[in-house]
PDB file of C-alpha atoms in Angstrom:
ATOM      1  CA  UNK A   1       0.000   0.000   0.000  1.00 48.00           C
ATOM      2  CA  UNK A   2       2.733   2.417   0.973  1.00 45.00           C
ATOM      3  CA  UNK A   3       4.518   1.758  -2.326  1.00 52.00           C
ATOM      4  CA  UNK A   4       1.653   3.531  -4.136  1.00 51.00           C
ATOM      5  CA  UNK A   5       1.933   6.668  -2.020  1.00 52.00           C
ATOM      6  CA  UNK A   6       4.180   8.602  -4.472  1.00 52.00           C
ATOM      7  CA  UNK A   7       1.655   8.010  -7.276  1.00 52.00           C
ATOM      8  CA  UNK A   8      -1.190   8.999  -4.974  1.00 55.00           C
ATOM      9  CA  UNK A   9       0.705  12.159  -4.018  1.00 51.00           C
ATOM     10  CA  UNK A  10       1.225  13.163  -7.680  1.00 51.00           C
ATOM     11  CA  UNK A  11      -2.458  12.550  -8.419  1.00 56.00           C
ATOM     12  CA  UNK A  12      -3.604  14.529  -5.392  1.00 53.00           C
ATOM     13  CA  UNK A  13      -1.171  17.339  -6.204  1.00 55.00           C
ATOM     14  CA  UNK A  14      -2.481  17.615  -9.771  1.00 54.00           C
ATOM     15  CA  UNK A  15      -6.072  17.499  -8.566  1.00 57.00           C
ATOM     16  CA  UNK A  16      -5.322  20.205  -6.007  1.00 56.00           C
ATOM     17  CA  UNK A  17      -3.695  22.386  -8.651  1.00 57.00           C
ATOM     18  CA  UNK A  18      -6.667  21.880 -10.993  1.00 56.00           C
ATOM     19  CA  UNK A  19      -9.179  22.676  -8.247  1.00 57.00           C
ATOM     20  CA  UNK A  20      -7.311  25.829  -7.229  1.00 55.00           C
ATOM     21  CA  UNK A  21      -7.111  26.979 -10.863  1.00 61.00           C
ATOM     22  CA  UNK A  22     -10.810  26.263 -11.327  1.00 58.00           C
ATOM     23  CA  UNK A  23     -11.589  28.189  -8.166  1.00 55.00           C
ATOM     24  CA  UNK A  24      -9.586  31.142  -9.475  1.00 57.00           C
ATOM     25  CA  UNK A  25     -11.441  31.091 -12.808  1.00 58.00           C
ATOM     26  CA  UNK A  26     -14.822  30.947 -11.093  1.00 56.00           C
ATOM     27  CA  UNK A  27     -13.818  33.825  -8.818  1.00 54.00           C
ATOM     28  CA  UNK A  28     -12.782  35.984 -11.793  1.00 49.00           C
ATOM     29  CA  UNK A  29     -16.025  35.217 -13.595  1.00 54.00           C
ATOM     30  CA  UNK A  30     -18.030  36.105 -10.515  1.00 52.00           C
ATOM     31  CA  UNK A  31     -16.205  39.430 -10.231  1.00 50.00           C
ATOM     32  CA  UNK A  32     -16.880  40.234 -13.872  1.00 50.00           C
ATOM     33  CA  UNK A  33     -20.529  39.339 -13.425  1.00 51.00           C
ATOM     34  CA  UNK A  34     -20.799  41.772 -10.503  1.00 50.00           C
ATOM     35  CA  UNK A  35     -18.828  44.612 -12.036  1.00 47.00           C
ATOM     36  CA  UNK A  36     -20.434  44.574 -15.487  1.00 49.00           C
ATOM     37  CA  UNK A  37     -24.158  45.322 -15.846  1.00 48.00           C
ATOM     38  CA  UNK A  38     -26.434  42.884 -17.575  1.00 47.00           C
ATOM     39  CA  UNK A  39     -27.815  44.174 -20.873  1.00 44.00           C
ATOM     40  CA  UNK A  40     -30.815  42.584 -22.510  1.00 47.00           C
ATOM     41  CA  UNK A  41     -31.074  42.765 -26.341  1.00 50.00           C
ATOM     42  CA  UNK A  42     -33.415  45.575 -27.506  1.00 47.00           C
ATOM     43  CA  UNK A  43     -36.050  44.742 -30.003  1.00 51.00           C
ATOM     44  CA  UNK A  44     -37.686  47.708 -31.761  1.00 48.00           C
ATOM     45  CA  UNK A  45     -41.429  47.727 -32.415  1.00 50.00           C
ATOM     46  CA  UNK A  46     -40.956  50.113 -35.310  1.00 46.00           C
ATOM     47  CA  UNK A  47     -39.712  49.570 -38.797  1.00 51.00           C
ATOM     48  CA  UNK A  48     -36.770  51.923 -38.955  1.00 46.00           C
ATOM     49  CA  UNK A  49     -36.358  51.307 -42.671  1.00 47.00           C
ATOM     50  CA  UNK A  50     -39.342  53.579 -43.373  1.00 45.00           C
ATOM     51  CA  UNK A  51     -39.249  57.306 -42.983  1.00 44.00           C
ATOM     52  CA  UNK A  52     -42.798  57.558 -41.699  1.00 47.00           C
ATOM     53  CA  UNK A  53     -43.244  57.291 -37.984  1.00 43.00           C
ATOM     54  CA  UNK A  54     -46.606  57.039 -36.385  1.00 46.00           C
ATOM     55  CA  UNK A  55     -46.554  59.783 -33.781  1.00 42.00           C
ATOM     56  CA  UNK A  56     -50.001  59.106 -32.474  1.00 45.00           C
ATOM     57  CA  UNK A  57     -49.839  59.078 -28.722  1.00 46.00           C
ATOM     58  CA  UNK A  58     -51.528  56.214 -26.986  1.00 46.00           C
ATOM     59  CA  UNK A  59     -53.909  56.524 -24.178  1.00 49.00           C
ATOM     60  CA  UNK A  60     -52.320  57.621 -20.896  1.00 50.00           C
ATOM     61  CA  UNK A  61     -53.998  54.707 -19.199  1.00 47.00           C
ATOM     62  CA  UNK A  62     -51.195  52.431 -20.428  1.00 47.00           C
ATOM     63  CA  UNK A  63     -48.764  54.460 -18.367  1.00 44.00           C
ATOM     64  CA  UNK A  64     -51.004  54.641 -15.327  1.00 50.00           C
ATOM     65  CA  UNK A  65     -50.260  51.031 -14.618  1.00 46.00           C
ATOM     66  CA  UNK A  66     -46.641  51.972 -14.137  1.00 44.00           C
ATOM     67  CA  UNK A  67     -47.432  54.575 -11.525  1.00 48.00           C
ATOM     68  CA  UNK A  68     -47.112  53.881  -7.856  1.00 48.00           C
ATOM     69  CA  UNK A  69     -50.548  52.897  -6.560  1.00 45.00           C
ATOM     70  CA  UNK A  70     -49.616  54.089  -3.096  1.00 46.00           C
ATOM     71  CA  UNK A  71     -49.133  57.616  -4.359  1.00 47.00           C
ATOM     72  CA  UNK A  72     -45.425  57.588  -3.756  1.00 48.00           C
ATOM     73  CA  UNK A  73     -43.178  59.152  -6.326  1.00 46.00           C
ATOM     74  CA  UNK A  74     -40.487  56.413  -5.864  1.00 46.00           C
ATOM     75  CA  UNK A  75     -40.475  53.326  -8.025  1.00 44.00           C
ATOM     76  CA  UNK A  76     -41.462  49.987  -6.469  1.00 45.00           C
ATOM     77  CA  UNK A  77     -38.486  48.276  -8.133  1.00 47.00           C
ATOM     78  CA  UNK A  78     -35.654  47.942  -5.601  1.00 49.00           C
ATOM     79  CA  UNK A  79     -32.109  48.243  -6.865  1.00 48.00           C
ATOM     80  CA  UNK A  80     -29.196  47.468  -4.596  1.00 50.00           C
ATOM     81  CA  UNK A  81     -26.612  50.170  -4.345  1.00 56.00           C
ATOM     82  CA  UNK A  82     -23.209  49.015  -5.524  1.00 56.00           C
ATOM     83  CA  UNK A  83     -20.390  49.925  -3.259  1.00 57.00           C
ATOM     84  CA  UNK A  84     -17.189  49.884  -5.332  1.00 57.00           C
ATOM     85  CA  UNK A  85     -14.924  50.173  -2.291  1.00 60.00           C
ATOM     86  CA  UNK A  86     -16.424  47.107  -0.546  1.00 64.00           C
ATOM     87  CA  UNK A  87     -16.241  45.116  -3.752  1.00 60.00           C
ATOM     88  CA  UNK A  88     -12.599  46.031  -4.289  1.00 55.00           C
ATOM     89  CA  UNK A  89     -11.755  45.130  -0.677  1.00 61.00           C
ATOM     90  CA  UNK A  90     -13.553  41.784  -0.985  1.00 63.00           C
ATOM     91  CA  UNK A  91     -11.794  41.057  -4.241  1.00 60.00           C
ATOM     92  CA  UNK A  92      -8.427  41.957  -2.768  1.00 60.00           C
ATOM     93  CA  UNK A  93      -9.127  39.733   0.239  1.00 61.00           C
ATOM     94  CA  UNK A  94      -9.927  36.725  -1.966  1.00 60.00           C
ATOM     95  CA  UNK A  95      -7.024  37.461  -4.233  1.00 61.00           C
ATOM     96  CA  UNK A  96      -4.810  37.760  -1.151  1.00 66.00           C
ATOM     97  CA  UNK A  97      -5.776  34.279   0.100  1.00 67.00           C
ATOM     98  CA  UNK A  98      -5.115  32.829  -3.321  1.00 71.00           C
ATOM     99  CA  UNK A  99      -1.792  34.601  -3.486  1.00 71.00           C
ATOM    100  CA  UNK A 100      -0.769  33.170  -0.105  1.00 74.00           C
ATOM    101  CA  UNK A 101      -1.677  29.659  -1.238  1.00 71.00           C
ATOM    102  CA  UNK A 102       0.299  30.088  -4.446  1.00 73.00           C
ATOM    103  CA  UNK A 103       3.223  31.609  -2.609  1.00 75.00           C
ATOM    104  CA  UNK A 104       3.538  28.807  -0.036  1.00 75.00           C
ATOM    105  CA  UNK A 105       2.501  25.889  -2.202  1.00 77.00           C
ATOM    106  CA  UNK A 106       6.083  24.632  -2.303  1.00 79.00           C
ATOM    107  CA  UNK A 107       5.950  24.261   1.464  1.00 81.00           C
ATOM    108  CA  UNK A 108       2.784  22.155   1.214  1.00 80.00           C
ATOM    109  CA  UNK A 109       4.383  19.975  -1.470  1.00 80.00           C
ATOM    110  CA  UNK A 110       7.516  19.553   0.613  1.00 85.00           C
ATOM    111  CA  UNK A 111       5.500  18.613   3.707  1.00 85.00           C
ATOM    112  CA  UNK A 112       3.524  15.995   1.768  1.00 85.00           C
ATOM    113  CA  UNK A 113       6.717  14.527   0.327  1.00 86.00           C
ATOM    114  CA  UNK A 114       8.271  14.328   3.795  1.00 89.00           C
ATOM    115  CA  UNK A 115       5.188  12.520   5.074  1.00 89.00           C
ATOM    116  CA  UNK A 116       5.395  10.015   2.212  1.00 88.00           C
ATOM    117  CA  UNK A 117       9.111   9.424   2.737  1.00 84.00           C
ATOM    118  CA  UNK A 118       8.484   8.997   6.462  1.00 86.00           C
ATOM    119  CA  UNK A 119       5.790   6.379   5.865  1.00 86.00           C
ATOM    120  CA  UNK A 120       8.002   4.487   3.426  1.00 85.00           C
ATOM    121  CA  UNK A 121      10.929   4.579   5.858  1.00 83.00           C
ATOM    122  CA  UNK A 122       8.688   3.381   8.689  1.00 81.00           C
ATOM    123  CA  UNK A 123       7.493   0.455   6.567  1.00 76.00           C
ATOM    124  CA  UNK A 124      11.025  -0.595   5.705  1.00 74.00           C
ATOM    125  CA  UNK A 125      12.161  -0.199   9.325  1.00 72.00           C
ATOM    126  CA  UNK A 126       9.297  -2.370  10.599  1.00 68.00           C
ATOM    127  CA  UNK A 127      10.134  -5.012   8.014  1.00 61.00           C
ATOM    128  CA  UNK A 128      13.795  -4.910   9.047  1.00 56.00           C
ATOM    129  CA  UNK A 129      13.033  -5.138  12.775  1.00 55.00           C
ATOM    130  CA  UNK A 130      10.619  -8.012  12.207  1.00 53.00           C
ATOM    131  CA  UNK A 131      13.310  -9.905  10.350  1.00 52.00           C
ATOM    132  CA  UNK A 132      15.904  -9.262  13.050  1.00 54.00           C
ATOM    133  CA  UNK A 133      13.674  -9.368  16.148  1.00 52.00           C
ATOM    134  CA  UNK A 134      14.445 -13.078  16.642  1.00 55.00           C
ATOM    135  CA  UNK A 135      17.878 -12.021  17.867  1.00 57.00           C
ATOM    136  CA  UNK A 136      16.351 -10.689  21.075  1.00 61.00           C
ATOM    137  CA  UNK A 137      13.763 -13.408  21.713  1.00 71.00           C
ATOM    138  CA  UNK A 138      14.425 -15.173  24.989  1.00 74.00           C
ATOM    139  CA  UNK A 139      15.402 -18.838  24.369  1.00 76.00           C
ATOM    140  CA  UNK A 140      14.494 -18.225  20.729  1.00 79.00           C
ATOM    141  CA  UNK A 141      16.258 -19.173  17.516  1.00 80.00           C
ATOM    142  CA  UNK A 142      19.161 -16.840  16.765  1.00 79.00           C
ATOM    143  CA  UNK A 143      19.216 -17.749  13.071  1.00 84.00           C
ATOM    144  CA  UNK A 144      15.633 -16.652  12.355  1.00 84.00           C
ATOM    145  CA  UNK A 145      14.567 -20.074  11.061  1.00 87.00           C
ATOM    146  CA  UNK A 146      12.006 -20.722  13.789  1.00 87.00           C
ATOM    147  CA  UNK A 147       9.014 -18.372  14.082  1.00 87.00           C
ATOM    148  CA  UNK A 148       7.899 -16.621  17.249  1.00 85.00           C
ATOM    149  CA  UNK A 149       5.691 -18.685  19.511  1.00 88.00           C
ATOM    150  CA  UNK A 150       2.983 -17.410  21.792  1.00 88.00           C
ATOM    151  CA  UNK A 151       3.420 -17.784  25.541  1.00 87.00           C
ATOM    152  CA  UNK A 152       1.109 -19.207  28.158  1.00 88.00           C
ATOM    153  CA  UNK A 153       0.955 -19.759  31.893  1.00 88.00           C
ATOM    154  CA  UNK A 154       1.530 -23.408  32.777  1.00 88.00           C
ATOM    155  CA  UNK A 155       1.181 -24.922  36.237  1.00 88.00           C
ATOM    156  CA  UNK A 156       3.610 -27.770  36.852  1.00 86.00           C
ATOM    157  CA  UNK A 157       1.940 -30.999  37.960  1.00 87.00           C
ATOM    158  CA  UNK A 158       3.444 -34.442  38.635  1.00 86.00           C
ATOM    159  CA  UNK A 159       2.948 -37.071  35.928  1.00 89.00           C
ATOM    160  CA  UNK A 160       4.114 -40.591  36.745  1.00 88.00           C
ATOM    161  CA  UNK A 161       3.733 -41.789  33.164  1.00 90.00           C
ATOM    162  CA  UNK A 162       7.191 -40.471  32.271  1.00 91.00           C
ATOM    163  CA  UNK A 163       9.019 -41.779  35.343  1.00 90.00           C
ATOM    164  CA  UNK A 164       6.970 -44.610  36.860  1.00 89.00           C
ATOM    165  CA  UNK A 165       7.410 -45.473  40.503  1.00 85.00           C
ATOM    166  CA  UNK A 166       8.064 -49.049  39.477  1.00 88.00           C
ATOM    167  CA  UNK A 167      11.390 -48.413  37.780  1.00 88.00           C
ATOM    168  CA  UNK A 168      11.274 -51.562  35.719  1.00 88.00           C
ATOM    169  CA  UNK A 169       8.028 -50.287  34.152  1.00 91.00           C
ATOM    170  CA  UNK A 170      10.015 -47.607  32.331  1.00 92.00           C
ATOM    171  CA  UNK A 171      10.046 -49.782  29.182  1.00 93.00           C
ATOM    172  CA  UNK A 172       6.315 -50.500  29.332  1.00 95.00           C
ATOM    173  CA  UNK A 173       4.230 -49.426  26.360  1.00 95.00           C
ATOM    174  CA  UNK A 174       2.393 -46.733  28.351  1.00 95.00           C
ATOM    175  CA  UNK A 175       5.624 -45.012  29.414  1.00 94.00           C
ATOM    176  CA  UNK A 176       7.209 -45.233  25.971  1.00 95.00           C
ATOM    177  CA  UNK A 177       4.085 -43.825  24.321  1.00 95.00           C
ATOM    178  CA  UNK A 178       4.039 -40.978  26.846  1.00 93.00           C
ATOM    179  CA  UNK A 179       7.565 -39.966  25.848  1.00 93.00           C
ATOM    180  CA  UNK A 180       6.818 -40.289  22.145  1.00 95.00           C
ATOM    181  CA  UNK A 181       3.745 -38.074  22.567  1.00 93.00           C
ATOM    182  CA  UNK A 182       5.841 -35.047  23.563  1.00 93.00           C
ATOM    183  CA  UNK A 183       8.338 -35.173  20.709  1.00 93.00           C
ATOM    184  CA  UNK A 184       7.724 -34.324  17.047  1.00 93.00           C
ATOM    185  CA  UNK A 185       8.274 -36.619  14.104  1.00 93.00           C
ATOM    186  CA  UNK A 186      11.955 -36.669  13.238  1.00 92.00           C
ATOM    187  CA  UNK A 187      12.872 -35.635  16.817  1.00 91.00           C
ATOM    188  CA  UNK A 188      13.455 -32.033  15.815  1.00 91.00           C
ATOM    189  CA  UNK A 189      15.814 -32.720  12.918  1.00 91.00           C
ATOM    190  CA  UNK A 190      14.892 -30.039  10.389  1.00 92.00           C
ATOM    191  CA  UNK A 191      15.789 -29.344   6.779  1.00 91.00           C
ATOM    192  CA  UNK A 192      16.850 -25.780   5.916  1.00 91.00           C
ATOM    193  CA  UNK A 193      16.167 -25.304   2.217  1.00 91.00           C
ATOM    194  CA  UNK A 194      17.524 -21.793   1.729  1.00 89.00           C
ATOM    195  CA  UNK A 195      20.573 -21.042   3.868  1.00 88.00           C
ATOM    196  CA  UNK A 196      20.937 -17.487   2.530  1.00 89.00           C
ATOM    197  CA  UNK A 197      17.745 -16.396   4.303  1.00 88.00           C
ATOM    198  CA  UNK A 198      19.223 -17.056   7.760  1.00 87.00           C
ATOM    199  CA  UNK A 199      22.348 -16.070   9.637  1.00 83.00           C
ATOM    200  CA  UNK A 200      24.503 -17.598  12.398  1.00 83.00           C
ATOM    201  CA  UNK A 201      23.728 -21.104  11.166  1.00 86.00           C
ATOM    202  CA  UNK A 202      25.894 -23.791  12.804  1.00 89.00           C
ATOM    203  CA  UNK A 203      27.718 -26.469  10.827  1.00 89.00           C
ATOM    204  CA  UNK A 204      25.133 -28.839   9.281  1.00 90.00           C
ATOM    205  CA  UNK A 205      24.897 -32.441  10.489  1.00 90.00           C
ATOM    206  CA  UNK A 206      27.043 -34.620   8.224  1.00 85.00           C
ATOM    207  CA  UNK A 207      24.677 -37.621   8.321  1.00 85.00           C
ATOM    208  CA  UNK A 208      22.588 -36.012   5.561  1.00 87.00           C
ATOM    209  CA  UNK A 209      24.792 -35.494   2.470  1.00 87.00           C
ATOM    210  CA  UNK A 210      23.719 -32.816  -0.009  1.00 89.00           C
ATOM    211  CA  UNK A 211      21.184 -31.498   2.505  1.00 90.00           C
ATOM    212  CA  UNK A 212      21.372 -28.811   5.180  1.00 90.00           C
ATOM    213  CA  UNK A 213      20.014 -30.473   8.318  1.00 92.00           C
ATOM    214  CA  UNK A 214      20.121 -29.358  11.953  1.00 93.00           C
ATOM    215  CA  UNK A 215      18.621 -30.630  15.175  1.00 91.00           C
ATOM    216  CA  UNK A 216      16.729 -28.569  17.758  1.00 90.00           C
ATOM    217  CA  UNK A 217      17.839 -27.742  21.287  1.00 89.00           C
ATOM    218  CA  UNK A 218      14.558 -28.611  22.997  1.00 92.00           C
ATOM    219  CA  UNK A 219      14.283 -32.069  21.491  1.00 92.00           C
ATOM    220  CA  UNK A 220      17.956 -32.650  22.258  1.00 92.00           C
ATOM    221  CA  UNK A 221      17.317 -31.865  25.897  1.00 92.00           C
ATOM    222  CA  UNK A 222      14.342 -34.250  26.003  1.00 93.00           C
ATOM    223  CA  UNK A 223      16.450 -36.963  24.370  1.00 93.00           C
ATOM    224  CA  UNK A 224      19.138 -36.521  27.020  1.00 92.00           C
ATOM    225  CA  UNK A 225      16.649 -36.652  29.849  1.00 94.00           C
ATOM    226  CA  UNK A 226      15.125 -39.812  28.412  1.00 94.00           C
ATOM    227  CA  UNK A 227      18.598 -41.361  28.121  1.00 93.00           C
ATOM    228  CA  UNK A 228      19.359 -40.593  31.761  1.00 93.00           C
ATOM    229  CA  UNK A 229      16.105 -42.202  32.838  1.00 92.00           C
ATOM    230  CA  UNK A 230      16.851 -45.187  30.655  1.00 93.00           C
ATOM    231  CA  UNK A 231      20.291 -45.592  32.277  1.00 92.00           C
ATOM    232  CA  UNK A 232      18.912 -45.173  35.776  1.00 91.00           C
ATOM    233  CA  UNK A 233      16.175 -47.743  35.148  1.00 91.00           C
ATOM    234  CA  UNK A 234      18.755 -50.146  33.731  1.00 90.00           C
ATOM    235  CA  UNK A 235      21.037 -49.878  36.770  1.00 89.00           C
ATOM    236  CA  UNK A 236      18.187 -50.177  39.204  1.00 86.00           C
ATOM    237  CA  UNK A 237      16.654 -53.168  37.457  1.00 87.00           C
ATOM    238  CA  UNK A 238      20.035 -54.883  37.034  1.00 86.00           C
ATOM    239  CA  UNK A 239      20.762 -54.530  40.738  1.00 84.00           C
ATOM    240  CA  UNK A 240      17.588 -56.299  41.737  1.00 80.00           C
ATOM    241  CA  UNK A 241      17.080 -58.584  38.733  1.00 79.00           C
ATOM    242  CA  UNK A 242      20.040 -60.914  38.088  1.00 75.00           C
ATOM    243  CA  UNK A 243      20.560 -61.714  34.437  1.00 76.00           C
ATOM    244  CA  UNK A 244      19.065 -58.432  33.178  1.00 75.00           C
ATOM    245  CA  UNK A 245      21.278 -56.844  30.528  1.00 75.00           C
ATOM    246  CA  UNK A 246      21.016 -53.385  28.949  1.00 75.00           C
ATOM    247  CA  UNK A 247      24.452 -51.910  28.229  1.00 76.00           C
ATOM    248  CA  UNK A 248      25.041 -48.332  29.381  1.00 76.00           C
ATOM    249  CA  UNK A 249      27.392 -45.947  27.609  1.00 80.00           C
ATOM    250  CA  UNK A 250      29.050 -43.718  30.259  1.00 77.00           C
ATOM    251  CA  UNK A 251      30.183 -41.111  27.712  1.00 86.00           C
ATOM    252  CA  UNK A 252      26.574 -40.612  26.654  1.00 87.00           C
ATOM    253  CA  UNK A 253      25.428 -40.067  30.242  1.00 86.00           C
ATOM    254  CA  UNK A 254      28.256 -37.614  30.968  1.00 84.00           C
ATOM    255  CA  UNK A 255      27.334 -35.668  27.866  1.00 89.00           C
ATOM    256  CA  UNK A 256      23.682 -35.508  28.909  1.00 88.00           C
ATOM    257  CA  UNK A 257      24.491 -34.389  32.444  1.00 87.00           C
ATOM    258  CA  UNK A 258      26.556 -31.417  31.276  1.00 90.00           C
ATOM    259  CA  UNK A 259      24.245 -30.588  28.387  1.00 90.00           C
ATOM    260  CA  UNK A 260      21.176 -30.410  30.656  1.00 91.00           C
ATOM    261  CA  UNK A 261      23.150 -28.350  33.188  1.00 92.00           C
ATOM    262  CA  UNK A 262      23.923 -25.705  30.589  1.00 88.00           C
ATOM    263  CA  UNK A 263      20.389 -25.788  29.206  1.00 90.00           C
ATOM    264  CA  UNK A 264      18.933 -25.149  32.658  1.00 87.00           C
ATOM    265  CA  UNK A 265      21.341 -22.258  33.217  1.00 84.00           C
ATOM    266  CA  UNK A 266      20.514 -20.787  29.799  1.00 86.00           C
ATOM    267  CA  UNK A 267      16.751 -20.837  30.352  1.00 87.00           C
ATOM    268  CA  UNK A 268      17.154 -19.328  33.836  1.00 82.00           C
ATOM    269  CA  UNK A 269      13.525 -19.892  34.851  1.00 83.00           C
ATOM    270  CA  UNK A 270      13.012 -17.781  38.006  1.00 80.00           C
ATOM    271  CA  UNK A 271       9.392 -18.767  38.695  1.00 80.00           C
ATOM    272  CA  UNK A 272       8.668 -18.858  42.433  1.00 81.00           C
ATOM    273  CA  UNK A 273       8.084 -22.310  43.893  1.00 78.00           C
ATOM    274  CA  UNK A 274       6.392 -23.005  47.247  1.00 78.00           C
ATOM    275  CA  UNK A 275       6.117 -25.796  49.775  1.00 80.00           C
ATOM    276  CA  UNK A 276       6.240 -29.406  48.674  1.00 85.00           C
ATOM    277  CA  UNK A 277       3.067 -31.332  47.955  1.00 86.00           C
ATOM    278  CA  UNK A 278       4.311 -34.871  47.227  1.00 87.00           C
ATOM    279  CA  UNK A 279       7.349 -35.546  49.459  1.00 84.00           C
ATOM    280  CA  UNK A 280       7.010 -38.319  52.052  1.00 88.00           C
ATOM    281  CA  UNK A 281       6.982 -37.199  55.705  1.00 88.00           C
ATOM    282  CA  UNK A 282      10.134 -37.367  57.775  1.00 86.00           C
ATOM    283  CA  UNK A 283      10.305 -40.815  59.442  1.00 88.00           C
ATOM    284  CA  UNK A 284      11.223 -39.311  62.780  1.00 87.00           C
ATOM    285  CA  UNK A 285       9.312 -36.005  62.960  1.00 86.00           C
ATOM    286  CA  UNK A 286       6.575 -36.696  60.440  1.00 85.00           C
ATOM    287  CA  UNK A 287       7.058 -33.216  59.035  1.00 83.00           C
ATOM    288  CA  UNK A 288       7.158 -32.342  55.383  1.00 80.00           C
ATOM    289  CA  UNK A 289       9.705 -29.781  54.262  1.00 80.00           C
ATOM    290  CA  UNK A 290      11.330 -28.420  51.170  1.00 79.00           C
ATOM    291  CA  UNK A 291       9.794 -27.692  47.765  1.00 82.00           C
ATOM    292  CA  UNK A 292       9.027 -30.119  44.970  1.00 83.00           C
ATOM    293  CA  UNK A 293       8.210 -27.370  42.455  1.00 83.00           C
ATOM    294  CA  UNK A 294       4.678 -28.573  41.819  1.00 85.00           C
ATOM    295  CA  UNK A 295       1.838 -26.019  41.731  1.00 80.00           C
ATOM    296  CA  UNK A 296       4.281 -23.278  40.654  1.00 81.00           C
ATOM    297  CA  UNK A 297       3.253 -21.252  37.600  1.00 86.00           C
ATOM    298  CA  UNK A 298       5.702 -20.731  34.718  1.00 84.00           C
ATOM    299  CA  UNK A 299       5.688 -18.615  31.572  1.00 86.00           C
ATOM    300  CA  UNK A 300       6.070 -21.133  28.753  1.00 90.00           C
ATOM    301  CA  UNK A 301       5.950 -21.192  25.005  1.00 91.00           C
ATOM    302  CA  UNK A 302       2.953 -22.857  23.388  1.00 93.00           C
ATOM    303  CA  UNK A 303       4.241 -26.391  23.042  1.00 93.00           C
ATOM    304  CA  UNK A 304       1.614 -27.305  20.452  1.00 94.00           C
ATOM    305  CA  UNK A 305       2.864 -24.538  18.162  1.00 94.00           C
ATOM    306  CA  UNK A 306       6.440 -25.745  18.590  1.00 94.00           C
ATOM    307  CA  UNK A 307       5.510 -29.315  17.641  1.00 94.00           C
ATOM    308  CA  UNK A 308       3.578 -28.103  14.589  1.00 95.00           C
ATOM    309  CA  UNK A 309       6.564 -26.051  13.415  1.00 94.00           C
ATOM    310  CA  UNK A 310       9.069 -28.897  13.866  1.00 94.00           C
ATOM    311  CA  UNK A 311       6.873 -31.411  12.059  1.00 94.00           C
ATOM    312  CA  UNK A 312       6.361 -29.003   9.154  1.00 93.00           C
ATOM    313  CA  UNK A 313      10.122 -28.715   8.690  1.00 92.00           C
ATOM    314  CA  UNK A 314      11.114 -32.280   9.617  1.00 93.00           C
ATOM    315  CA  UNK A 315      13.545 -34.338   7.588  1.00 91.00           C
ATOM    316  CA  UNK A 316      11.865 -37.624   8.573  1.00 90.00           C
ATOM    317  CA  UNK A 317       8.480 -39.042   9.576  1.00 90.00           C
ATOM    318  CA  UNK A 318       9.576 -41.602  12.138  1.00 91.00           C
ATOM    319  CA  UNK A 319       9.040 -40.966  15.838  1.00 91.00           C
ATOM    320  CA  UNK A 320      11.898 -41.877  18.164  1.00 89.00           C
ATOM    321  CA  UNK A 321      13.662 -40.593  21.270  1.00 89.00           C
TER     322      UNK A 321
END
């Protein structure tokens, strides 16, 4: 819309000039109409081509109708007196306004041009800031690939589906489906089709030749947490179930520990958390102390929007964690 403003300005300027010129012409014509008397064409009742003129006088009664019936000597036809000085002053006043408009028209044109340039600059600035605003989004995507997500207030509640009390039930279908329900298809591995549109892109993952593929921090964090739970459940089950075998890779666990530590520090969630609601009582005093973090409210991104975005851009359709 703003790109058409220069054309609109030229059109309006020409229309304004035409209207002002028309107004001037009408004003001049009105002045001439006032200053010059109106003459009606005279039609003679006599044939001037003949030399004989009938000099017979008509009855005076024809002229009596023109006399004032009230007996006044003044004519009943009212004629306004023309005041030349007032007319000249009025004409000068109108001409003076027109002269001022003509004299300062360049200022009006300049002001309109400045307004147009300002609107165009504002449009371009908004477009620029929208493109670069992702740089300042908290826990957002620095490259600009991910869109902005709306935020919502979420109350933390315990959910034993993800970490069952019976540790060996971690591999049950219900628990595995619960974890798969919170991750997108492809586990956040996304395909970037046009690298030139984004900046600060990391080195692409080499597992996808001839394609620019990256993973996503959030899904990486969930994968690490799942791996830690898997290792914990393996150790616990192996300790109490002889013959159980599920090899653990220590380097993977060490990676996940430090990765989650840095992720927690980066997010820096400072939501206030109150007294515990699920801790068992002290065996000696029976008191409950500390905080379990449940019932605290947090400002969170809309997780549904995040999943929709990651599945739109995914490199694969399989769900895994």
